[in-house]
Short mmCIF file of C-alpha atoms in Angstrom, two decimals:
data_model
loop_
_atom_site.label_atom_id
_atom_site.label_comp_id
_atom_site.label_asym_id
_atom_site.label_seq_id
_atom_site.Cartn_x
_atom_site.Cartn_y
_atom_site.Cartn_z
CA MET A 1 -15.01 23.96 -3.05
CA GLY A 2 -11.30 25.62 -2.78
CA LYS A 3 -10.42 27.67 -5.08
CA MET A 4 -9.67 27.24 -9.30
CA LYS A 5 -5.93 27.09 -9.60
CA ILE A 6 -5.69 29.09 -13.30
CA LYS A 7 -2.35 29.18 -15.24
CA ALA A 8 -2.52 30.44 -18.62
CA LYS A 9 0.27 31.60 -20.86
CA GLU A 10 0.85 33.23 -24.20
CA LYS A 11 4.04 32.93 -26.10
CA GLY A 12 3.65 34.05 -29.94
CA GLY A 13 -0.29 34.03 -30.30
CA VAL A 14 -0.54 30.43 -28.66
CA VAL A 15 -2.28 30.94 -25.56
CA LYS A 16 -1.20 27.77 -23.11
CA VAL A 17 -3.65 26.97 -19.97
CA LYS A 18 -3.62 24.50 -16.88
CA ALA A 19 -6.42 24.17 -14.83
CA MET A 20 -6.81 22.32 -11.58
CA PHE A 21 -10.48 22.38 -9.55
CA THR A 22 -11.26 20.83 -6.45
CA SER A 23 -14.25 18.06 -6.48
CA VAL A 24 -14.18 14.96 -5.71
CA MET A 25 -16.12 13.73 -8.67
CA ALA A 26 -17.49 11.09 -6.81
CA ASP A 27 -20.38 9.15 -9.80
CA LYS A 28 -23.23 7.23 -7.69
CA GLU A 29 -21.47 4.34 -7.27
CA GLU A 30 -18.30 5.94 -6.08
CA ALA A 31 -19.87 7.94 -3.36
CA GLU A 32 -22.25 4.84 -2.74
CA LYS A 33 -18.88 3.03 -1.36
CA LYS A 34 -17.96 6.63 0.16
CA LYS A 35 -21.11 7.21 1.86
CA ILE A 36 -21.24 10.88 0.82
CA LYS A 37 -23.33 12.85 -2.06
CA PRO A 38 -22.71 12.29 -5.57
CA GLU A 39 -20.23 15.34 -7.39
CA PHE A 40 -19.06 16.07 -10.63
CA PHE A 41 -18.49 18.39 -12.88
CA THR A 42 -20.93 17.94 -15.46
CA TYR A 43 -19.85 21.18 -17.55
CA ILE A 44 -17.02 23.02 -18.01
CA VAL A 45 -15.88 26.00 -19.93
CA ALA A 46 -13.79 28.70 -21.51
CA LYS A 47 -14.57 32.00 -22.71
CA ALA A 48 -11.09 34.32 -23.47
CA ASN A 49 -13.07 38.04 -23.78
CA GLY A 50 -16.85 36.26 -24.61
CA LYS A 51 -15.62 33.87 -26.64
CA VAL A 52 -15.38 30.12 -25.39
CA VAL A 53 -12.19 29.24 -26.48
CA PHE A 54 -12.63 25.31 -24.37
CA ASP A 55 -15.54 23.44 -23.21
CA ALA A 56 -16.30 19.84 -22.26
CA THR A 57 -19.16 17.65 -20.72
CA THR A 58 -17.75 15.60 -17.64
CA SER A 59 -18.88 13.04 -15.30
CA GLY A 60 -17.24 10.74 -12.73
CA PHE A 61 -14.54 9.76 -15.11
CA MET A 62 -12.43 11.94 -14.79
CA SER A 63 -10.52 11.75 -11.94
CA GLU A 64 -10.49 13.77 -8.35
CA ASN A 65 -9.30 17.03 -8.45
CA PRO A 66 -9.54 17.68 -11.72
CA LEU A 67 -6.34 18.70 -13.94
CA LEU A 68 -6.89 19.97 -17.58
CA LYS A 69 -4.47 21.26 -20.79
CA PHE A 70 -4.81 22.70 -23.48
CA SER A 71 -4.05 25.56 -25.89
CA PHE A 72 -5.41 28.65 -27.82
CA THR A 73 -5.26 31.03 -30.29
CA GLY A 74 -6.85 34.46 -30.58
CA ALA A 75 -6.00 36.22 -26.71
CA LYS A 76 -3.26 38.29 -26.59
CA LYS A 77 -1.31 39.17 -22.76
CA GLY A 78 -3.50 40.93 -20.11
CA ASP A 79 -7.09 39.24 -21.60
CA GLU A 80 -9.08 37.71 -18.98
CA LEU A 81 -9.42 33.98 -19.53
CA GLU A 82 -12.82 32.93 -17.03
CA PHE A 83 -14.26 29.55 -16.30
CA THR A 84 -17.56 28.43 -15.27
CA LEU A 85 -17.96 24.74 -13.48
CA THR A 86 -21.35 23.21 -13.14
CA ASP A 87 -21.78 20.64 -10.88
CA ASN A 88 -24.47 18.43 -11.11
CA ASN A 89 -26.13 19.39 -8.43
CA GLY A 90 -26.74 22.92 -9.83
CA LYS A 91 -23.67 25.07 -8.82
CA VAL A 92 -22.01 26.92 -10.38
CA THR A 93 -18.75 28.28 -9.62
CA THR A 94 -16.70 30.90 -12.07
CA GLY A 95 -12.67 31.91 -12.19
CA LYS A 96 -10.94 34.21 -13.40
CA LYS A 97 -7.34 34.27 -14.21
CA LYS A 98 -5.17 37.02 -16.68
CA ILE A 99 -3.30 35.52 -19.95
CA LYS A 100 0.63 36.07 -19.28
CA MET B 1 42.35 -51.26 21.36
CA PHE B 2 39.25 -49.42 20.82
CA LYS B 3 37.10 -52.49 22.00
CA LEU B 4 38.92 -52.78 25.73
CA ASP B 5 38.24 -48.85 25.61
CA ARG B 6 34.81 -48.42 24.44
CA LYS B 7 33.56 -48.54 27.82
CA LEU B 8 35.90 -46.08 29.56
CA ILE B 9 35.38 -43.59 26.08
CA THR B 10 31.70 -43.87 26.48
CA ILE B 11 31.33 -42.64 30.11
CA GLY B 12 33.98 -39.95 28.90
CA MET B 13 31.40 -38.21 26.03
CA THR B 14 28.51 -39.02 28.97
CA LEU B 15 30.22 -36.60 31.26
CA ALA B 16 31.41 -34.81 28.93
CA LEU B 17 28.14 -34.35 27.41
CA SER B 18 26.50 -32.83 31.05
CA THR B 19 28.94 -30.88 31.58
CA THR B 20 28.23 -28.82 28.47
CA LEU B 21 24.62 -29.26 28.70
CA SER B 22 24.89 -27.75 32.41
CA VAL B 23 26.58 -25.04 31.64
CA ALA B 24 24.48 -23.80 29.06
CA ALA B 25 22.30 -23.67 30.84
CA ALA B 26 23.40 -21.88 34.33
CA SER B 27 24.84 -19.37 31.36
CA THR B 28 21.65 -18.98 30.19
CA ALA B 29 19.83 -18.04 33.66
CA CYS B 30 22.88 -15.46 34.45
CA ILE B 31 22.24 -13.23 31.43
CA PRO B 32 19.93 -10.68 32.27
CA GLY B 33 16.69 -9.72 30.46
CA VAL B 34 17.38 -13.50 28.70
CA TYR B 35 14.24 -14.90 28.41
CA LYS B 36 12.43 -13.52 31.45
CA SER B 37 9.60 -11.82 29.55
CA LYS B 38 8.55 -8.73 32.17
CA PRO B 39 4.53 -7.23 32.04
CA GLY B 40 4.48 -4.08 29.56
CA ALA B 41 6.62 -5.79 27.73
CA ILE B 42 6.72 -4.65 23.66
CA ASP B 43 5.28 -7.70 22.03
CA GLY B 44 5.32 -10.37 25.03
CA GLY B 45 9.65 -9.93 23.95
CA VAL B 46 12.43 -9.49 25.97
CA ILE B 47 13.35 -6.02 27.62
CA TYR B 48 16.45 -4.33 28.48
CA PRO B 49 15.81 -2.38 30.79
CA ARG B 50 18.28 1.64 31.60
CA GLU B 51 17.63 4.14 33.97
CA ASN B 52 14.94 6.12 35.25
CA GLY B 53 12.10 3.17 34.33
CA VAL B 54 13.48 3.29 31.79
CA TYR B 55 13.66 0.23 28.81
CA THR B 56 14.23 -1.06 25.40
CA ALA B 57 14.22 -4.06 23.44
CA TYR B 58 17.67 -3.95 22.14
CA ARG B 59 20.40 -4.61 24.42
CA TYR B 60 21.73 -1.88 26.05
CA ASN B 61 26.21 -1.10 26.41
CA THR B 62 26.59 -0.76 29.70
CA GLN B 63 30.19 -0.46 29.95
CA SER B 64 32.23 2.71 30.95
CA THR B 65 33.32 4.85 28.66
CA LYS B 66 35.80 6.54 30.12
CA GLY B 67 39.37 6.16 28.40
CA VAL B 68 37.88 5.90 25.06
CA ASN B 69 39.37 8.59 22.21
CA PHE B 70 35.81 10.20 20.96
CA GLY B 71 37.79 12.69 18.36
CA ARG B 72 38.48 15.87 18.45
CA THR B 73 36.45 19.31 19.39
CA PRO B 74 35.25 20.83 16.19
CA THR B 75 36.56 23.92 14.07
CA ALA B 76 34.15 26.95 14.04
CA ASN B 77 34.36 26.15 9.93
CA GLU B 78 33.25 22.99 10.86
CA ILE B 79 30.52 23.28 12.62
CA LYS B 80 29.41 26.21 10.79
CA ALA B 81 29.09 23.64 7.68
CA TRP B 82 26.58 21.56 9.74
CA ASP B 83 24.30 23.84 11.20
CA VAL B 84 23.17 25.00 8.58
CA ASP B 85 19.01 23.84 9.81
CA ALA B 86 15.91 25.94 10.61
CA ARG B 87 14.26 25.77 13.58
CA PRO B 88 10.89 25.82 13.16
CA ASP B 89 10.96 29.43 15.11
CA GLY B 90 12.73 30.86 12.27
CA LYS B 91 16.50 30.61 13.40
CA GLY B 92 19.08 29.19 11.00
CA LEU B 93 17.10 30.77 8.21
CA PRO B 94 18.92 32.87 5.84
CA ASP B 95 18.56 35.89 4.07
CA GLY B 96 16.21 36.20 1.32
CA GLU B 97 12.99 37.00 -0.93
CA GLY B 98 11.50 35.34 -3.89
CA SER B 99 7.70 35.70 -4.90
CA VAL B 100 5.11 32.94 -5.33
CA GLU B 101 4.75 33.79 -9.52
CA ASP B 102 8.90 33.02 -9.64
CA GLY B 103 8.58 30.29 -7.92
CA ASP B 104 5.90 29.24 -10.25
CA GLU B 105 8.22 29.26 -12.95
CA LEU B 106 10.28 27.46 -10.80
CA PHE B 107 8.42 24.77 -10.11
CA ASP B 108 7.12 24.19 -13.65
CA ALA B 109 11.08 24.34 -15.07
CA GLN B 110 12.42 21.77 -12.45
CA CYS B 111 10.05 20.57 -10.16
CA ALA B 112 6.25 19.80 -12.21
CA VAL B 113 7.73 16.76 -14.24
CA CYS B 114 8.19 14.83 -11.03
CA HIS B 115 5.32 16.34 -8.74
CA GLY B 116 2.78 16.78 -11.44
CA ASP B 117 1.58 20.55 -12.05
CA PHE B 118 -0.22 22.37 -9.57
CA GLY B 119 2.14 20.57 -6.52
CA GLY B 120 -0.85 17.91 -7.38
CA GLY B 121 1.98 14.33 -7.72
CA GLY B 122 3.04 12.79 -9.65
CA LYS B 123 3.37 8.85 -10.65
CA GLY B 124 6.35 7.80 -7.33
CA TYR B 125 7.21 11.45 -6.19
CA PRO B 126 5.10 13.24 -3.06
CA GLN B 127 2.11 15.34 -3.99
CA LEU B 128 3.07 18.85 -2.61
CA ALA B 129 -0.10 20.03 -2.48
CA GLY B 130 -4.15 19.14 -2.37
CA GLY B 131 -5.64 17.17 0.22
CA ASN B 132 -9.01 17.77 2.84
CA GLN B 133 -7.37 19.59 5.06
CA ALA B 134 -10.88 19.25 7.00
CA LYS B 135 -10.99 18.65 10.78
CA ASP B 136 -12.87 17.65 13.58
CA LYS B 137 -13.81 18.26 17.01
CA ASN B 138 -10.56 17.48 18.44
CA GLY B 139 -8.41 19.66 15.78
CA VAL B 140 -6.89 16.67 13.80
CA VAL B 141 -6.86 16.17 9.93
CA ILE B 142 -9.61 13.43 9.28
CA THR B 143 -8.46 12.25 6.70
CA LEU B 144 -5.04 11.14 8.85
CA LYS B 145 -7.23 8.81 10.58
CA ASN B 146 -8.43 6.51 7.76
CA GLN B 147 -7.20 3.06 7.33
CA ARG B 148 -5.47 2.47 3.67
CA ILE B 149 -6.85 -0.93 4.18
CA LYS B 150 -10.80 0.27 4.43
CA PRO B 151 -12.85 -0.01 0.96
CA GLY B 152 -14.86 2.76 0.16
CA MET B 153 -12.72 5.45 2.29
CA ASP B 154 -9.76 7.74 0.93
CA ALA B 155 -6.35 6.85 2.07
CA PRO B 156 -4.97 9.05 4.32
CA LYS B 157 -3.14 12.44 1.42
CA ARG B 158 0.40 13.61 3.60
CA THR B 159 0.97 17.15 1.93
CA VAL B 160 1.79 19.69 2.79
CA GLY B 161 -0.89 22.05 3.95
CA THR B 162 -2.31 18.53 5.41
CA TYR B 163 0.43 16.58 6.96
CA TRP B 164 3.36 19.38 7.52
CA PRO B 165 4.32 20.46 10.87
CA TYR B 166 6.82 23.45 10.14
CA ALA B 167 7.71 25.17 7.02
CA THR B 168 10.37 26.26 7.43
CA THR B 169 11.48 22.69 6.87
CA LEU B 170 10.41 23.40 3.51
CA PHE B 171 12.11 26.15 2.84
CA THR B 172 15.63 23.54 4.07
CA TYR B 173 14.76 20.45 2.56
CA ILE B 174 14.47 22.33 -0.91
CA ARG B 175 17.37 24.08 -0.53
CA ASP B 176 19.60 20.77 0.51
CA ALA B 177 17.80 18.36 -1.24
CA MET B 178 16.09 19.53 -4.48
CA PRO B 179 15.77 19.39 -7.64
CA TYR B 180 16.72 15.60 -7.21
CA ALA B 181 18.71 15.41 -10.16
CA HIS B 182 21.20 18.14 -8.40
CA PRO B 183 20.79 19.84 -4.90
CA LYS B 184 22.02 22.39 -3.37
CA SER B 185 21.70 23.72 -7.24
CA LEU B 186 19.29 26.58 -6.17
CA THR B 187 20.48 30.14 -5.21
CA ASN B 188 18.32 30.86 -1.45
CA ASP B 189 15.69 33.58 -3.10
CA GLU B 190 14.83 30.53 -5.80
CA VAL B 191 14.36 28.87 -2.78
CA TYR B 192 12.19 31.07 -0.77
CA ALA B 193 10.13 31.94 -4.05
CA LEU B 194 9.70 27.24 -4.59
CA THR B 195 8.14 27.28 -1.53
CA ALA B 196 5.93 30.78 -1.90
CA TYR B 197 4.56 28.89 -3.95
CA ILE B 198 3.62 25.60 -2.50
CA LEU B 199 1.78 26.70 -0.17
CA ALA B 200 -0.01 29.07 -2.22
CA GLN B 201 -0.88 25.52 -3.91
CA ASN B 202 -1.87 24.51 -0.28
CA GLU B 203 -3.24 27.80 -0.12
CA ILE B 204 -1.60 28.44 3.56
CA LYS B 205 -2.53 32.12 4.30
CA ILE B 206 0.24 34.02 6.28
CA ASP B 207 -1.00 36.72 9.17
CA GLY B 208 -4.40 35.92 8.12
CA GLN B 209 -2.97 37.09 4.09
CA GLU B 210 -3.96 34.84 1.13
CA MET B 211 -1.61 33.99 -1.25
CA ASP B 212 -1.78 35.92 -4.57
CA ASP B 213 1.02 35.84 -7.84
CA GLU B 214 2.53 39.14 -6.17
CA TYR B 215 2.91 37.87 -3.18
CA VAL B 216 6.64 38.10 -2.57
CA LEU B 217 7.71 35.63 0.93
CA ASN B 218 10.27 36.54 2.79
CA LYS B 219 12.52 34.73 5.75
CA GLU B 220 10.35 37.30 9.10
CA LYS B 221 7.27 36.31 6.90
CA LEU B 222 8.45 32.79 6.56
CA MET B 223 9.02 32.86 10.37
CA LYS B 224 4.75 33.24 10.86
CA VAL B 225 3.68 30.58 9.17
CA VAL B 226 1.50 28.21 10.83
CA LEU B 227 0.41 24.73 8.77
CA PRO B 228 -2.76 23.11 9.80
CA ASN B 229 -1.41 20.18 11.04
CA LYS B 230 1.45 21.44 13.73
CA ASP B 231 -0.83 20.69 16.45
CA GLY B 232 -1.45 16.86 15.78
CA PHE B 233 1.72 15.09 16.19
CA TYR B 234 2.22 13.36 19.74
CA PRO B 235 3.89 13.22 22.27
CA VAL B 236 4.84 16.93 21.87
CA ILE B 237 8.45 17.56 21.27
CA ASP B 238 9.09 21.04 20.83
CA GLY B 239 9.72 23.07 24.09
CA PRO B 240 10.77 22.57 27.82
CA GLU B 241 8.70 20.06 28.34
CA GLY B 242 9.72 18.28 25.58
CA PRO B 243 11.89 15.41 27.15
CA ALA B 244 9.32 15.37 29.82
CA ASN B 245 6.24 15.03 27.09
CA VAL B 246 8.45 12.00 25.71
CA LYS B 247 9.90 9.74 29.31
CA ALA B 248 5.87 10.52 30.09
CA PHE B 249 5.02 9.19 26.60
CA PHE B 250 6.71 5.84 26.58
CA ALA B 251 6.55 4.79 30.58
CA ASP B 252 2.98 3.74 29.25
CA ARG B 253 3.72 1.66 26.20
CA ALA B 254 0.51 0.02 26.55
CA LYS B 255 -1.34 2.51 26.52
CA ASN B 256 0.54 4.50 24.61
CA ILE B 257 1.76 2.73 22.06
CA GLY B 258 -1.11 -0.13 21.76
CA MET B 259 1.23 -3.27 22.95
CA GLY B 260 0.55 -5.65 25.49
CA THR B 261 2.01 -9.09 25.98
CA ARG B 262 2.11 -12.22 23.61
CA CYS B 263 -1.13 -14.78 24.78
CA MET B 264 1.22 -17.76 24.41
CA LYS B 265 -1.77 -21.02 27.06
CA ASP B 266 -5.25 -21.07 26.42
CA CYS B 267 -6.14 -19.07 24.00
CA LYS B 268 -8.59 -20.02 22.92
CA ASP B 269 -10.26 -20.69 26.61
CA PRO B 270 -13.45 -17.80 27.49
CA SER B 271 -11.68 -17.75 31.11
CA SER B 272 -8.05 -17.11 30.33
CA GLY B 273 -8.29 -13.74 29.71
CA PRO B 274 -11.03 -10.99 29.84
CA GLY B 275 -13.35 -14.00 28.16
CA GLU B 276 -13.95 -13.68 32.15
CA LYS B 277 -16.96 -11.15 31.97
CA GLY B 278 -18.88 -12.58 29.74
CA LEU B 279 -16.05 -11.01 26.78
CA PRO B 280 -14.47 -13.07 24.25
CA ALA B 281 -11.84 -14.95 24.82
CA LYS B 282 -8.07 -13.20 23.80
CA LEU B 283 -8.06 -15.08 20.34
CA MET B 284 -8.60 -12.78 17.69
CA LYS B 285 -10.49 -13.79 14.69
CA ILE B 286 -10.36 -12.39 11.17
CA LYS B 287 -13.38 -9.54 11.62
CA TYR B 288 -13.38 -9.45 7.33
CA GLU B 289 -13.33 -11.96 5.97
CA MET B 290 -12.73 -12.16 2.15
CA LYS B 291 -15.44 -13.62 0.82
CA ASP B 292 -15.80 -11.46 -1.63
CA VAL B 293 -14.03 -14.00 -4.56
CA VAL B 294 -15.50 -15.14 -8.32
CA PRO B 295 -14.72 -18.51 -8.23
CA PRO B 296 -15.26 -18.27 -5.00
CA TYR B 297 -12.36 -19.82 -2.11
CA ALA B 298 -12.46 -24.66 -2.37
CA PHE B 299 -11.52 -25.38 1.60
CA GLY B 300 -12.23 -29.28 0.63
CA LYS B 301 -9.29 -31.19 -0.88
CA ASP B 302 -10.17 -33.18 -2.72
CA LEU B 303 -11.07 -34.03 -6.68
CA PRO B 304 -13.90 -33.17 -7.81
CA PRO B 305 -16.30 -36.39 -8.14
CA GLU B 306 -15.90 -38.15 -11.19
CA THR B 307 -19.29 -38.88 -13.67
CA ASP B 308 -20.42 -40.82 -16.36
CA ALA B 309 -22.35 -37.79 -18.29
CA GLY B 310 -19.67 -36.33 -20.71
CA SER B 311 -18.22 -37.51 -24.00
CA VAL B 312 -16.20 -40.44 -22.82
CA SER B 313 -18.80 -43.54 -21.54
CA LYS B 314 -17.44 -46.02 -19.22
CA GLY B 315 -17.41 -49.25 -21.28
CA GLU B 316 -15.45 -47.12 -23.82
CA LYS B 317 -13.06 -46.29 -20.88
CA LEU B 318 -13.40 -49.75 -19.84
CA TYR B 319 -12.06 -51.07 -23.55
CA ASP B 320 -9.69 -48.71 -23.74
CA SER B 321 -7.89 -49.59 -20.37
CA SER B 322 -8.80 -53.43 -21.28
CA CYS B 323 -9.89 -54.66 -25.21
CA LYS B 324 -7.92 -52.12 -26.87
CA LEU B 325 -4.62 -53.64 -27.61
CA CYS B 326 -6.39 -56.85 -29.36
CA HIS B 327 -9.62 -55.25 -30.63
CA GLY B 328 -8.35 -51.64 -31.68
CA ASN B 329 -6.60 -53.30 -35.03
CA ASP B 330 -7.13 -56.46 -37.13
CA THR B 331 -3.49 -57.37 -36.80
CA MET B 332 -4.08 -59.79 -33.37
CA GLY B 333 -7.26 -61.96 -35.00
CA ALA B 334 -9.85 -60.26 -32.20
CA PRO B 335 -12.87 -58.11 -34.69
CA ARG B 336 -11.95 -55.08 -34.61
CA VAL B 337 -14.35 -52.29 -33.19
CA GLY B 338 -15.46 -49.94 -36.56
CA ASP B 339 -15.92 -53.60 -38.10
CA ALA B 340 -19.29 -53.78 -38.36
CA SER B 341 -18.55 -57.08 -40.59
CA ALA B 342 -17.07 -58.46 -38.61
CA TRP B 343 -18.75 -57.98 -35.75
CA ALA B 344 -22.25 -59.04 -37.27
CA ALA B 345 -20.59 -62.11 -37.75
CA VAL B 346 -20.23 -62.89 -34.20
CA MET B 347 -23.08 -61.03 -32.55
CA LYS B 348 -24.51 -63.35 -35.11
CA LYS B 349 -24.04 -66.58 -32.05
CA GLY B 350 -26.53 -63.39 -29.83
CA MET B 351 -25.19 -61.73 -26.69
CA ASP B 352 -25.81 -64.29 -24.14
CA LYS B 353 -23.05 -66.70 -26.32
CA VAL B 354 -20.75 -64.11 -26.63
CA LEU B 355 -20.59 -62.26 -23.06
CA VAL B 356 -20.02 -66.45 -22.08
CA ASN B 357 -16.93 -66.51 -24.77
CA ALA B 358 -16.80 -62.77 -23.74
CA ILE B 359 -16.13 -64.01 -19.49
CA LYS B 360 -14.31 -67.98 -20.06
CA GLY B 361 -12.22 -66.57 -22.91
CA THR B 362 -12.60 -68.05 -26.39
CA GLY B 363 -9.54 -69.22 -29.71
CA GLY B 364 -6.99 -66.65 -28.67
CA MET B 365 -8.71 -64.43 -26.39
CA PRO B 366 -7.76 -64.55 -22.75
CA PRO B 367 -10.26 -64.90 -19.98
CA LYS B 368 -11.66 -61.43 -19.39
CA GLY B 369 -9.28 -60.11 -21.90
CA GLY B 370 -6.92 -61.24 -19.02
CA ASN B 371 -7.85 -58.52 -16.85
CA THR B 372 -10.00 -60.96 -14.14
CA ASP B 373 -10.49 -57.72 -12.20
CA LEU B 374 -12.95 -56.85 -14.48
CA SER B 375 -16.42 -58.26 -13.23
CA ASP B 376 -19.10 -59.81 -15.24
CA ALA B 377 -21.48 -56.57 -15.57
CA ASP B 378 -18.65 -54.85 -16.61
CA ILE B 379 -17.69 -57.15 -19.32
CA LYS B 380 -21.29 -56.64 -20.41
CA THR B 381 -21.24 -53.07 -20.92
CA ILE B 382 -17.76 -53.16 -22.50
CA ILE B 383 -19.29 -55.81 -24.76
CA GLU B 384 -22.16 -53.49 -26.13
CA TYR B 385 -20.09 -50.40 -26.12
CA MET B 386 -17.80 -52.46 -29.10
CA VAL B 387 -20.76 -53.74 -30.51
CA GLY B 388 -22.50 -50.12 -30.65
CA ALA B 389 -19.29 -48.90 -32.05
CA SER B 390 -19.51 -51.25 -34.98
CA LYS B 391 -22.44 -50.43 -36.14
#
């Protein structure tokens, strides 16, 4: 699994976030076709200052290397945005990025 | 006069025609290479030899170029304007520097609209980052070997990280051709920043160092970049051995390009090709036929069989074609189908008598209603239908 690509920018109190994660996002059916192990994120959560700002329950419906975009308020420049990804095999990945 | 000369004209025409034909035949034989396939020619076609045992699929001009005016020597400024490329070893790169972070800003403003966020690709525009960089034991990027037509496999993604051999061309390409709408509008520093950003998105390491946001790329560092697919191309054209490599590669076309002679006769015969040793004949069959089609392909060419089942019975059909003209309405004086009282009166005579009347004709009705092709059994079917429909 490659590194997480996260971009968070604050402007006028609103933080705009773009993030791209590396995963084949292959559900059971697709994995069977490609003869690989099923691998997809089941839960994506983003926290700023320990507070949840975004969460989603996901599955193979998302494309390979999914791209997320969202915005939230209540954080300032220099705060840390942390993504935690859980996949169907129980693997947990985290990635951090400072808000600019 | 024409009649008189007819014999002469005919002889003259024959002579002229035979002369033309023989001249044409002779000239065909004279043209070197035409219709004379040599073993090893691409796809069994025509070849044109050049020097050093090399041949091409196109006619090679052997005329002398002596005395042809090729123009003048370019001026130093003209050469300077033309000589803008950067070599893989970094020669020709201009000075300048740019950070990944600056490149990020520029990319979002000018490039992401087509190439997608993080260079992930957009509709109809090239993907710059992503793709699987994993290699097999020979150092070949695995997904690049995938066939697009094979189901259940990812098509090869040809990004900077998985496909490009040299990073210096990334710099020159962006500088000369990008952004698409207004090329050559970026400064050298901006181009360095964009190059740094794209390399960072592909997770390229320079001198073992990861490219984070603060990483600043310049001429010296760009020269050190080694892209994963650098050795994925053949023949090797770089270096002093390059031309020799290319020559050796094209000398054995059948092996390296995979094209041999075309089979033109007895291809189905197992003894014509490699089939002599129990191997299949030269004729190749389609390996994967398309079967999973709903509804399945039909190969027969006849119409579906006619069935009596359905809303229209045989009797009604025959009635429609032969009897309806008179029995369909009251104007002709014949008992109308659907008129219960008229048919009750007819049937008083009994079925046998009605059948005889219908076959032989009665009153204004011609035998068999005028259609003598109908058999007696058909007539009975029709009467049964007409009686049934008139109750």
